[in-house]
Tab-separated table of C-alpha atoms in Angstrom:
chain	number	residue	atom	x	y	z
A	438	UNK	CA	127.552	74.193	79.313
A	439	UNK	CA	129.054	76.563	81.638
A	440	UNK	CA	127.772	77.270	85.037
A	441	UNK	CA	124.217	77.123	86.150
A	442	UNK	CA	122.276	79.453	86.056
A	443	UNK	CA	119.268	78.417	87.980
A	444	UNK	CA	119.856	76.550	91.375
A	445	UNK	CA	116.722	74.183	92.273
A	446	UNK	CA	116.972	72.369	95.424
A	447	UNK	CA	115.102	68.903	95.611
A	448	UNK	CA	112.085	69.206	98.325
A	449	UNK	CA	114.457	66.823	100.811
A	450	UNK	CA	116.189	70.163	101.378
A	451	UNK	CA	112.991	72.268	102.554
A	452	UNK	CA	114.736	73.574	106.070
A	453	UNK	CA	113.401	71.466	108.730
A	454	UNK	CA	114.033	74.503	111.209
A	455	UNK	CA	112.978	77.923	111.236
A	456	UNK	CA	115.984	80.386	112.898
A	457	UNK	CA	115.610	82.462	115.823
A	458	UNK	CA	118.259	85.207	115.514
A	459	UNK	CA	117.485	86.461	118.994
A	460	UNK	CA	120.097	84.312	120.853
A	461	UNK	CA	122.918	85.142	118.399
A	462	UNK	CA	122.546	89.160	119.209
A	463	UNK	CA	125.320	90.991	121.193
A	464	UNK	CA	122.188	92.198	123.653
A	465	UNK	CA	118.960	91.114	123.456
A	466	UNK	CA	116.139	93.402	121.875
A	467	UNK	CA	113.823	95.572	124.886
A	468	UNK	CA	111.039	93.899	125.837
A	469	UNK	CA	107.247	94.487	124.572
A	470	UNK	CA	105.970	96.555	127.057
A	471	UNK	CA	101.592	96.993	128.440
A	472	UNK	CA	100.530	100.491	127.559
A	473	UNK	CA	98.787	100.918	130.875
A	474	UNK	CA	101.124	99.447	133.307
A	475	UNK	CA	104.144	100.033	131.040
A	476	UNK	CA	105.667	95.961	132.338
A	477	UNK	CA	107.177	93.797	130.005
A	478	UNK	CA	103.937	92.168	128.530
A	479	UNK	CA	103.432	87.950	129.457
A	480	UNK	CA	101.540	85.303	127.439
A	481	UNK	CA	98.177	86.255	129.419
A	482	UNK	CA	98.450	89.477	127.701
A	483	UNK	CA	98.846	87.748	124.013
A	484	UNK	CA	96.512	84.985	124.728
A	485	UNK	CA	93.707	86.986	123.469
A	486	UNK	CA	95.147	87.581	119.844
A	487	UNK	CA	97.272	84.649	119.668
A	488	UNK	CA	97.762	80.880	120.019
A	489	UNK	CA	100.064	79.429	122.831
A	490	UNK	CA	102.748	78.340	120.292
A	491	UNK	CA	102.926	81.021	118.614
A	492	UNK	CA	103.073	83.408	122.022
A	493	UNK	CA	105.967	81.031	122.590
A	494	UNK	CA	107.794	81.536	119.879
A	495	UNK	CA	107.722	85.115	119.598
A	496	UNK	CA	109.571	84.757	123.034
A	497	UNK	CA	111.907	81.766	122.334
A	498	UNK	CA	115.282	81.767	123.490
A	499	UNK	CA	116.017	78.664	121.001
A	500	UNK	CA	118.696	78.918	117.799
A	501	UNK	CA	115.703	76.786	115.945
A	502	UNK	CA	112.641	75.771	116.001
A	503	UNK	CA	111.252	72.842	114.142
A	504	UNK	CA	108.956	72.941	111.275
A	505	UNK	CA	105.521	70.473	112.080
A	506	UNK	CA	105.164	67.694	109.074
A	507	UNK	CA	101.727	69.300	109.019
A	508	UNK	CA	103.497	72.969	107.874
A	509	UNK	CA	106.279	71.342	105.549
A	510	UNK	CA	103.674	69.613	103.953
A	511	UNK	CA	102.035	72.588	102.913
A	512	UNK	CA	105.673	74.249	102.153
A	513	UNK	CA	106.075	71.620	99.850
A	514	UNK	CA	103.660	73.063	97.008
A	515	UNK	CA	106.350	75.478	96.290
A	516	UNK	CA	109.455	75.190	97.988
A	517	UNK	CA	112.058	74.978	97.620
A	518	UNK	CA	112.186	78.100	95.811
A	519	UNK	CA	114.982	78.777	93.155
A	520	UNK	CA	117.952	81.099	93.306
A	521	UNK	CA	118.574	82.644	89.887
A	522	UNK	CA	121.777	84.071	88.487
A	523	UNK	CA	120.353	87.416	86.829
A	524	UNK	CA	122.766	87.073	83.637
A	525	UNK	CA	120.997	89.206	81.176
A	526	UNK	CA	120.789	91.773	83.668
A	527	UNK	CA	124.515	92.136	84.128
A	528	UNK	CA	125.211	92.471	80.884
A	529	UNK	CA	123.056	95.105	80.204
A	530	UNK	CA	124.328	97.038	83.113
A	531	UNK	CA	127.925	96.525	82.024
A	532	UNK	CA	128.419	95.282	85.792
A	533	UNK	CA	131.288	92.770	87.096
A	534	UNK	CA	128.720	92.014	89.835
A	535	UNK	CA	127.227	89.046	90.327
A	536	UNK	CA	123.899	89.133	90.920
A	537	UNK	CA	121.504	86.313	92.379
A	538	UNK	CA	117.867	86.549	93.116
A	539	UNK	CA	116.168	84.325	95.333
A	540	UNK	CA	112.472	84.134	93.378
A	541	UNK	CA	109.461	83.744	95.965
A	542	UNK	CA	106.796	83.809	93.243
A	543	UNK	CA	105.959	80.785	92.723
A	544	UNK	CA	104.199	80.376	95.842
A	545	UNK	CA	100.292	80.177	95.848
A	546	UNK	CA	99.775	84.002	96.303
A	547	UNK	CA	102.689	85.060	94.101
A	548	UNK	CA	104.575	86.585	97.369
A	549	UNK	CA	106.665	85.097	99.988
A	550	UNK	CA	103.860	85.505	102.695
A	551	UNK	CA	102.642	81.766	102.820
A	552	UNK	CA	105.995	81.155	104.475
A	553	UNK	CA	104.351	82.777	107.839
A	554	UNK	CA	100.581	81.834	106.605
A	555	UNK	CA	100.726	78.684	106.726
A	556	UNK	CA	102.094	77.991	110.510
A	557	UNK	CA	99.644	80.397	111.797
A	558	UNK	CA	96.449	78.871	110.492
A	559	UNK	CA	97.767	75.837	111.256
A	560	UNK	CA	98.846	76.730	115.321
A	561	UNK	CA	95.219	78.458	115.090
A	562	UNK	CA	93.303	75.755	113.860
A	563	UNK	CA	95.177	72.838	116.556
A	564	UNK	CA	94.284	75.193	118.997
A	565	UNK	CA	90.467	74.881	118.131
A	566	UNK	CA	90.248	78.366	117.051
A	567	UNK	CA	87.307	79.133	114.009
A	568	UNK	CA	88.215	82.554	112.283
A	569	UNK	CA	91.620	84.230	112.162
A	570	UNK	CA	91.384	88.175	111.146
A	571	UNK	CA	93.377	90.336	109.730
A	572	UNK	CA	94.849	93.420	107.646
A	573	UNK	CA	96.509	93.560	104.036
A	574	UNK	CA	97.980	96.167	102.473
A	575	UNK	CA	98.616	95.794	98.769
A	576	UNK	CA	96.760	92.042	99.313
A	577	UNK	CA	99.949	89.552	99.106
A	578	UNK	CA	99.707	88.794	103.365
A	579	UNK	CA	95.635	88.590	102.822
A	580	UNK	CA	95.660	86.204	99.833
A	581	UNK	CA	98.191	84.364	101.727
A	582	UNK	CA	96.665	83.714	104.589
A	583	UNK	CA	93.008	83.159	102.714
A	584	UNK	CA	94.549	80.430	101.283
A	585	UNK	CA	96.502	78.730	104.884
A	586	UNK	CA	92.964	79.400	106.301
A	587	UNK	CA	91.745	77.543	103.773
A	588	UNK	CA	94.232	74.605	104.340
A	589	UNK	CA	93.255	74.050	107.763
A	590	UNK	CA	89.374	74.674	107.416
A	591	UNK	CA	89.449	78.276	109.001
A	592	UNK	CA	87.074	81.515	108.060
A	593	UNK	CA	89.635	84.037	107.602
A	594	UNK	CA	88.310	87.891	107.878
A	595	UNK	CA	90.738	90.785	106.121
A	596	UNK	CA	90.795	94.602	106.107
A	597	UNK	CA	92.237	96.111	102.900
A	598	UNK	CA	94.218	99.291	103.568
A	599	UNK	CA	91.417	101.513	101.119
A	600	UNK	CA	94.118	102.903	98.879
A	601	UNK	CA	95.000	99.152	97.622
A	602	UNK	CA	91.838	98.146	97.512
A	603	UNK	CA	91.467	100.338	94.546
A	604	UNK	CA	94.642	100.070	93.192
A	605	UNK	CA	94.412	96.633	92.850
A	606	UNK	CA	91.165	94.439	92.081
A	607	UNK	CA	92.151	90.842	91.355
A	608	UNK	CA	93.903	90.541	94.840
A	609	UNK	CA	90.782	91.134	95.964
A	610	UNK	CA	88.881	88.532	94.072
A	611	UNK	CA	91.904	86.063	94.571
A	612	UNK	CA	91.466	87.053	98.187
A	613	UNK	CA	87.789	85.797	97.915
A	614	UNK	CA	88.694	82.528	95.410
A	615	UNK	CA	90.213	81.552	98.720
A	616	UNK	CA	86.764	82.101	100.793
A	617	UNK	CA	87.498	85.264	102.851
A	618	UNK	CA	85.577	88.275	103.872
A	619	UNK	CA	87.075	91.409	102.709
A	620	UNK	CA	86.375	94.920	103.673
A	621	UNK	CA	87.684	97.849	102.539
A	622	UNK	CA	89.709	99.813	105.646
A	623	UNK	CA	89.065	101.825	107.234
A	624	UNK	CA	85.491	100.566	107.720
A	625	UNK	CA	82.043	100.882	108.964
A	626	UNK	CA	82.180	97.802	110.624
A	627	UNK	CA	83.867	98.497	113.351
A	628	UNK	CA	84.719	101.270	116.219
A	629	UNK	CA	87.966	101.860	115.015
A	630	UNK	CA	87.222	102.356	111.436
A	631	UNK	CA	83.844	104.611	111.523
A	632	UNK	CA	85.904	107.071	113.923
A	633	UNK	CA	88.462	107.324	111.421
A	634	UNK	CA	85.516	108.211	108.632
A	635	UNK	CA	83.900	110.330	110.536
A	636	UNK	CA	86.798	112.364	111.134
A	637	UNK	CA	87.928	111.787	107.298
A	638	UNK	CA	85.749	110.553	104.983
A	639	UNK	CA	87.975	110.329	102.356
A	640	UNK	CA	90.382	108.508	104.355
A	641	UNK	CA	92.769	106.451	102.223
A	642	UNK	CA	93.817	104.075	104.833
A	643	UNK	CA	96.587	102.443	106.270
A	644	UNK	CA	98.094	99.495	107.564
A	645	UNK	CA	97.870	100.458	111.276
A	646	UNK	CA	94.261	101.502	111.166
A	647	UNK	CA	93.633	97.966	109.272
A	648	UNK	CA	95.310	96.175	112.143
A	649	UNK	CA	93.201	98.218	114.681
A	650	UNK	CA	90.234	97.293	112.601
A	651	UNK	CA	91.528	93.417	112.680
A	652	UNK	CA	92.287	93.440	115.935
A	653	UNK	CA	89.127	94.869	117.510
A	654	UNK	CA	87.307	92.510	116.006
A	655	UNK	CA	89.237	89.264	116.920
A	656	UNK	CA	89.409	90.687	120.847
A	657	UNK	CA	85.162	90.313	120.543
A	658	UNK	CA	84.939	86.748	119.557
A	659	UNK	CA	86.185	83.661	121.234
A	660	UNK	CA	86.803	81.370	118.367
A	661	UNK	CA	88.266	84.403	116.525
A	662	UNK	CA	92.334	85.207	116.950
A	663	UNK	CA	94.363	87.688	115.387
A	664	UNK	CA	97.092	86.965	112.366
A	665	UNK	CA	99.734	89.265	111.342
A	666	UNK	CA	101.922	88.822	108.136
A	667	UNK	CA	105.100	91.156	109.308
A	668	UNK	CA	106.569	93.242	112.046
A	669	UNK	CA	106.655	90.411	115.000
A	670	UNK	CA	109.167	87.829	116.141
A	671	UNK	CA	107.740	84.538	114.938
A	672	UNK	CA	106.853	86.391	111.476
A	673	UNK	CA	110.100	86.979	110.685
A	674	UNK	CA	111.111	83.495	112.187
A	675	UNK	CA	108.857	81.665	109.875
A	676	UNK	CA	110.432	83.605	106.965
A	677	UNK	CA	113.818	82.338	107.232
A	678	UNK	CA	113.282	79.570	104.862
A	679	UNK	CA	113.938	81.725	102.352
A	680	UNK	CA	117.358	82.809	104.101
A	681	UNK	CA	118.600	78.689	104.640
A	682	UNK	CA	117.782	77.921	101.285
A	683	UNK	CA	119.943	80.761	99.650
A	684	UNK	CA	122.283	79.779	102.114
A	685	UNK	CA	122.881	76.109	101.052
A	686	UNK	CA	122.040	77.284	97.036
A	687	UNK	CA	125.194	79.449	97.085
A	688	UNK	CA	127.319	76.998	98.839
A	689	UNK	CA	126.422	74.798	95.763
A	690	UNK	CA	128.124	77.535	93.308
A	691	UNK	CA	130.452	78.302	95.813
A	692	UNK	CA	129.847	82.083	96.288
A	693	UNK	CA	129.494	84.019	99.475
A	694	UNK	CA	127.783	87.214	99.218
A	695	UNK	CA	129.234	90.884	99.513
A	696	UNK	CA	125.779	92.510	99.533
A	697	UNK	CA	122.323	91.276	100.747
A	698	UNK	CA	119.586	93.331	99.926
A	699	UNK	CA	115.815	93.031	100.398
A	700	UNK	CA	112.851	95.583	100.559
A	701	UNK	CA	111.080	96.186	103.758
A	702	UNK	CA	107.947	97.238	105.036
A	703	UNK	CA	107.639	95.887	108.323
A	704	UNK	CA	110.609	93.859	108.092
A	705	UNK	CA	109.484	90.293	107.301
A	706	UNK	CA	110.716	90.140	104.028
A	707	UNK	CA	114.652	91.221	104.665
A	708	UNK	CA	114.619	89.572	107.892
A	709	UNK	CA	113.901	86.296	105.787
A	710	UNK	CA	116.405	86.279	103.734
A	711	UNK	CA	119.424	88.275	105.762
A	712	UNK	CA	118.577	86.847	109.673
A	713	UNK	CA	120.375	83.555	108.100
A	714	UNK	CA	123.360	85.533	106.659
A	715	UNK	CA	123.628	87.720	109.748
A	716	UNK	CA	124.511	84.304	112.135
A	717	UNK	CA	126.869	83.616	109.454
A	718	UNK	CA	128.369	87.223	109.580
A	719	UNK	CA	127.773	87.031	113.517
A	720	UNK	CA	130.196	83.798	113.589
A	721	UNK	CA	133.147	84.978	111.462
A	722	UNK	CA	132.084	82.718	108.895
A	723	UNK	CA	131.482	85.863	106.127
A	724	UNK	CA	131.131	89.169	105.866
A	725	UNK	CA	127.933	90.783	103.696
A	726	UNK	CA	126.822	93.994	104.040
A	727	UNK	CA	123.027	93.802	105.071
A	728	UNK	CA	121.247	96.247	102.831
A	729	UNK	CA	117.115	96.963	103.824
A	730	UNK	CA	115.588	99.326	100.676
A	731	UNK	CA	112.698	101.031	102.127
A	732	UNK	CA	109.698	103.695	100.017
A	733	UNK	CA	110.930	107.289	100.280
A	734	UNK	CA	106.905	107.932	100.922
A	735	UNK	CA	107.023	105.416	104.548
A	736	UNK	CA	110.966	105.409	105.554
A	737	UNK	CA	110.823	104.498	108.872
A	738	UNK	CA	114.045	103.012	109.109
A	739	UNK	CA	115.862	105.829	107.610
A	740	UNK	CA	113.689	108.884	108.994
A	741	UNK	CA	112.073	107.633	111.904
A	742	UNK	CA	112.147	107.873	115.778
A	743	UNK	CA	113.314	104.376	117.890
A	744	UNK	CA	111.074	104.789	120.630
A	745	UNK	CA	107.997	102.772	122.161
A	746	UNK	CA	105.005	102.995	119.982
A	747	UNK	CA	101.904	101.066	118.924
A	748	UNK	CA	101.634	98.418	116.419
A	749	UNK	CA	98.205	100.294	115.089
A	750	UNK	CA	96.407	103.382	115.104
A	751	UNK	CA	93.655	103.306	117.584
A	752	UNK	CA	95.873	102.150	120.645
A	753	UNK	CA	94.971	98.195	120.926
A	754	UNK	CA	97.697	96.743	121.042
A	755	UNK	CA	101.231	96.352	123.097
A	756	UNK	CA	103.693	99.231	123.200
A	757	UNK	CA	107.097	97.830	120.932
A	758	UNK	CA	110.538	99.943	120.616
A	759	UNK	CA	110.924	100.332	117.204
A	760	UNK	CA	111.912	102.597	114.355
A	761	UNK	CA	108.766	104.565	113.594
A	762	UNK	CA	107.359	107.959	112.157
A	763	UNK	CA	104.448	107.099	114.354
A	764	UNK	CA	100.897	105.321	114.669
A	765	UNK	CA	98.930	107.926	113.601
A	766	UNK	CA	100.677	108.864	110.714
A	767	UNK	CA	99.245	107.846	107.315
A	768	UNK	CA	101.313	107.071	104.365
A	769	UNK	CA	100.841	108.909	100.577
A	770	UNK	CA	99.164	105.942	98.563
A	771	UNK	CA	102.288	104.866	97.070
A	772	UNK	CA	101.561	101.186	94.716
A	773	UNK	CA	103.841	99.686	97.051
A	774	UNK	CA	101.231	99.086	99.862
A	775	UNK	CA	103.036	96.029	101.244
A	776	UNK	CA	105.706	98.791	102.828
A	777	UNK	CA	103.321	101.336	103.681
A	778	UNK	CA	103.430	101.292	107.904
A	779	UNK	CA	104.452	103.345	109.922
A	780	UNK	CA	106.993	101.187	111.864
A	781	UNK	CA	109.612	98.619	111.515
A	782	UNK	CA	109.681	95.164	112.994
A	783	UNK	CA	111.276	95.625	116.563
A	784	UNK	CA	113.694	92.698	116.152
A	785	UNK	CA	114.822	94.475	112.702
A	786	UNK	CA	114.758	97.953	114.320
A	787	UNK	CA	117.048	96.584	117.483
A	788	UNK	CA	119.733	94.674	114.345
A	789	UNK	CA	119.855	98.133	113.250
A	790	UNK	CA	120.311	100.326	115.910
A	791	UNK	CA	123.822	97.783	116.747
A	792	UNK	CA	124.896	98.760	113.206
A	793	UNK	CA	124.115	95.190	111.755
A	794	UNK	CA	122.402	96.126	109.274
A	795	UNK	CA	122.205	99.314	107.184
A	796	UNK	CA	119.218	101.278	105.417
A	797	UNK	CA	118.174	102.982	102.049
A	798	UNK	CA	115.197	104.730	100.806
A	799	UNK	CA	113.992	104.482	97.049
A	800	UNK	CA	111.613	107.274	95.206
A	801	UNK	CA	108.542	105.194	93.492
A	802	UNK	CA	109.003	106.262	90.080
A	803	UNK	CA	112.765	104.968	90.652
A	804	UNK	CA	111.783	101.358	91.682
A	805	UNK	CA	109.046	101.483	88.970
A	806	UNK	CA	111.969	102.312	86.533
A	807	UNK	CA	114.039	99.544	87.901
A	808	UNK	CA	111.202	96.604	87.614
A	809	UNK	CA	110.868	97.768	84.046
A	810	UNK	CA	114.481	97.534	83.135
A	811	UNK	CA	114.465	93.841	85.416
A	812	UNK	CA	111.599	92.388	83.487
A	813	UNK	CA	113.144	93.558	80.307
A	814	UNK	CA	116.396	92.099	80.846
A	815	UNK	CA	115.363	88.928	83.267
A	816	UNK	CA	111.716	88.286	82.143
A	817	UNK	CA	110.436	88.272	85.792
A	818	UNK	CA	108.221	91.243	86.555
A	819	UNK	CA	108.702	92.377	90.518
A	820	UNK	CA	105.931	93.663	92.351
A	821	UNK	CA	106.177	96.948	93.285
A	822	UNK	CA	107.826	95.955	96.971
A	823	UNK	CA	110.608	93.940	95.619
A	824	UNK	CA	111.146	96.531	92.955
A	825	UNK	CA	113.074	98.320	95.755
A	826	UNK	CA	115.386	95.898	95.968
A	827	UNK	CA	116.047	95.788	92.322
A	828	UNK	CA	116.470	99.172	92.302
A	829	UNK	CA	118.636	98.719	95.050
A	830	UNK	CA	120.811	96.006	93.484
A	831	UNK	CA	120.933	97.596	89.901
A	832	UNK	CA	122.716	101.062	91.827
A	833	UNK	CA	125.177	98.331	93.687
A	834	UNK	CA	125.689	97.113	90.172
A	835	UNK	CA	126.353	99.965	88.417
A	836	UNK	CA	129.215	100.929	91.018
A	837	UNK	CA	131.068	97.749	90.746
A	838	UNK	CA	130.401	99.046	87.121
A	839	UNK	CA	132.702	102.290	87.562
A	840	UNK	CA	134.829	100.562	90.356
A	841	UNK	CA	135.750	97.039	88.606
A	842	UNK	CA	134.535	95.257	91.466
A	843	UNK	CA	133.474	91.573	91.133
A	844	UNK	CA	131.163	92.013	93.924
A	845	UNK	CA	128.487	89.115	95.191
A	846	UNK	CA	125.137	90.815	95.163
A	847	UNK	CA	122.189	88.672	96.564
A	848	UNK	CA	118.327	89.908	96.759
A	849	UNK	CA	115.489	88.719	97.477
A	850	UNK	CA	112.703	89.593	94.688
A	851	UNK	CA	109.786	88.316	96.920
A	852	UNK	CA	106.524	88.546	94.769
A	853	UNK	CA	105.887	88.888	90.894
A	854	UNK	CA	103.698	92.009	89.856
A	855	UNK	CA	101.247	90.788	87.617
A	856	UNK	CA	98.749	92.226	90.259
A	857	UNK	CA	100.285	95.714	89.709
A	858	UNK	CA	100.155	95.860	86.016
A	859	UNK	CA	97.433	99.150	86.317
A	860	UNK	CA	100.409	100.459	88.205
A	861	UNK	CA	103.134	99.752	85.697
A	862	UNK	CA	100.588	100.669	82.843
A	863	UNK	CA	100.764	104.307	84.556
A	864	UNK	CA	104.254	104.281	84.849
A	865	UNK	CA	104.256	103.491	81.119
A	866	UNK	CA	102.358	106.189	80.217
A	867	UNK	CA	104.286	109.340	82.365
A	868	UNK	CA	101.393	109.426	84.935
A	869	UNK	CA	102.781	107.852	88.336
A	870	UNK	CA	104.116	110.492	90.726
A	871	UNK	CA	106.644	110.195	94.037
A	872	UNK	CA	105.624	111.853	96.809
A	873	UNK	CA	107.307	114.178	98.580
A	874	UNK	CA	107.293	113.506	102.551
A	875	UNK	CA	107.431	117.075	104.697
A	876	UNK	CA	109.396	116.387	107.622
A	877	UNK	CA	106.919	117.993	109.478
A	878	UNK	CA	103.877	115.265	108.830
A	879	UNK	CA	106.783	113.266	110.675
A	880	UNK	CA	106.965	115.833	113.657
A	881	UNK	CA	103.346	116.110	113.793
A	882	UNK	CA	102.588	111.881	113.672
A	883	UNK	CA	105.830	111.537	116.421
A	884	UNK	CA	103.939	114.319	118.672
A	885	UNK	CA	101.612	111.532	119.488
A	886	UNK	CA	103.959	108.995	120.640
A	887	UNK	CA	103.004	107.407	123.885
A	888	UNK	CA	104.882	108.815	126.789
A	889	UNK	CA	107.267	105.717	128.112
């Protein structure tokens, strides 16, 4: 029969621990700091936006944290999720390689994002709280949490960064299968948003005016907190199920990987699948190379500034050191709206500044390309994010191609596209465009970095 080429774990082997990669670092990452007093921030600070658990967490100085019954339960409509050997694909690309992808889906949204989802509603909803709010950018993270708010029995309120909300309709109804409010962002609704349309009316959004929109609204109500699906500590901590489960698949087969690659937006993603490998790499144990594949349009990582800098665009929340091109700068209205913000998770940004990890940055009409040639070959179409990494992965490929190496290549492919088919049905047809990014829109959005 030969070997496997799908590795399915029973549900028994769910993790029962999320990691924290914090206490494995060399140093520890700065601290989140108050914009008006410029002092490491404390939970009083969070406690407006965020449960006590998870305020903990995003400060925890434990290896693990466990999972609550309540949360595997949940987990266990989809997980464990399958790592796939991508056979067809290598022998179309001539490659040596190996190549794995860890699938994410199969998960109730299509996307990884439930991973994170579901422990916030369900920390929110112990906690007593009614409503959780908001932003989404291509609508994975909002149809993920509209359905862990509906889990738990929580009204969940989203802001759809504009230029998605066009793009793509049915995440918007699945969004609203799932019982949320959705408004197109920037919006009328609140200060934030009718600033922004009164300076540009034709404003096509983005994810740090959503937040500001989500956030302003969740500071006004006391049953109301604030839920974000990337960027912070305990996001990215949630997300490592993804990373254990590869872990203990390829053990099965008996590989260790060479290269680890993952797209990334705000860093939730990668961080989920490498943050695993990387305490592995940390101990001696092996040695990938750590590869985040960011949009040419939004490369923070690559062409951005580590400083201090807002989460969002109107100011409301803490300052975090990060890899940014800055809050008020507002990404071309590239398909891929999952990875269109302006910064990169602190945690992620700090990994890379120590050389742990290292960066690319993909054109859109080359990841396009790529899921084409993936879906062709592996019958899996990637959402636009993912579609990074496979473009990613197939370039890794094709070198151990001219080179002879039998390299181990895993990625993560983290959502299926069959959202994004208007996108791919452009593609098709000769009539999606990459955008060129000026590096002076950067100079002019990192003018307005907050002086620290």
């Amino acid at each position: 029969m030969g070997e496997p080429t799908r590795v399915l774990l029973d549900e028994s082997r769910i993790p029962r621990n999320w990691y924290n990669l914090v206490p494995d670092l060399p140093s520890p990452p700065p601290p989140v700091l108050h914009p008006a007093t410029l002092r490491p921030v404390g939970p009083d600070d969070l406690a407006p936006l965020f449960p006590a658990e998870l305020i903990g967490q995003e400060v925890s100085g434990e290896r693990f944290v466990p999972i609550p019954d309540e949360v595997l339960d949940v987990y266990r409509l989809w997980r464990p999720t399958p790592l796939i050997r991508a056979r067809r694909l290598e022998r179309r690309l001539g490659t040596p390689a190996r190549i794995y992808y860890k699938y994410e889906g199969g998960s109730p949204s299509g996307s990884h994002k439930p991973n994170t989802a579901v422990p916030q509603a369900y920390y929110n909803a112990r906690e007593g709280v009614r409503r959780l709010t908001t932003e989404t950018g291509a609508g994975q993270w909002g149809s993920a949490l509209a359905f862990a708010c509906g889990q738990f029995g929580l009204a969940c309120e989203i802001w759809m960064v504009r230029a998605s909300y066009d793009q793509k309709p049915y995440r918007r109804t699945l969004m609203r299968v799932h019982g949320a409010t959705l408004h197109a962002s920037p919006s009328a609704v609140t200060t934030a948003g009718a600033r922004i349309l009164a300076e540009d009316p034709d404003c096509t959004g983005s994810l740090g005016i959503a937040i500001s929109e989500a956030v302003e609204v969740a500071g006004l109500h006391d049953d109301t907190r604030y839920a974000l699906g990337s960027v912070l500590n305990h996001v990215l901590m949630h997300q490592t199920v993804i990373g254990e489960e590869a872990l203990e698949q390829l053990a099965v087969l008996g590989e260790t990987p060479d290269v680890v690659i993952g797209c990334t937006g705000g860093g939730s993603n990668f961080a989920g699948l490498a943050f695993p490998f990387l305490r592995e790499k940390l101990a001696g144990r092996m040695d990938p190379v750590l590869r985040a594949v960011e949009p040419a349009a939004c490369p923070s990582l690559t062409r951005g500034t580590y400083a201090y800098d807002f989460g969002d665009t109107a100011g409301f929340t803490p300052l975090m050191k990060m890899h940014t091109l800055g809050h008020t700068f507002v990404p071309d209205p590239i398909h891929a709206g999952g990875l269109r913000y302006h910064g990169m998770s602190p945690l992620l940004s700090h990994a890379y500044e120590l050389g742990l990890v290292e960066a690319v940055a993909v054109t859109q009409t080359d990841c396009f390309d790529a899921g084409v040639r993936f879906a062709r070959a592996e019958g899996v179409l990637p959402a636009p994010e993912p579609a990074h990494a496979v473009a990613a992965t197939i370039a890794e490929a094709l070198r151990c191609a001219e080179s002879g190496e039998e390299k181990v290549i895993v990625m993560s492919l983290c959502g299926h596209g069959h959202f994004d088919l208007a996108a791919y049905e452009r593609h098709l047809a000769g009539r999606l465009e990459d955008f060129t990014l000026p590096q002076e829109r950067i100079d002019t959005a990192l003018a307005h970095l907050p002086p620290v």
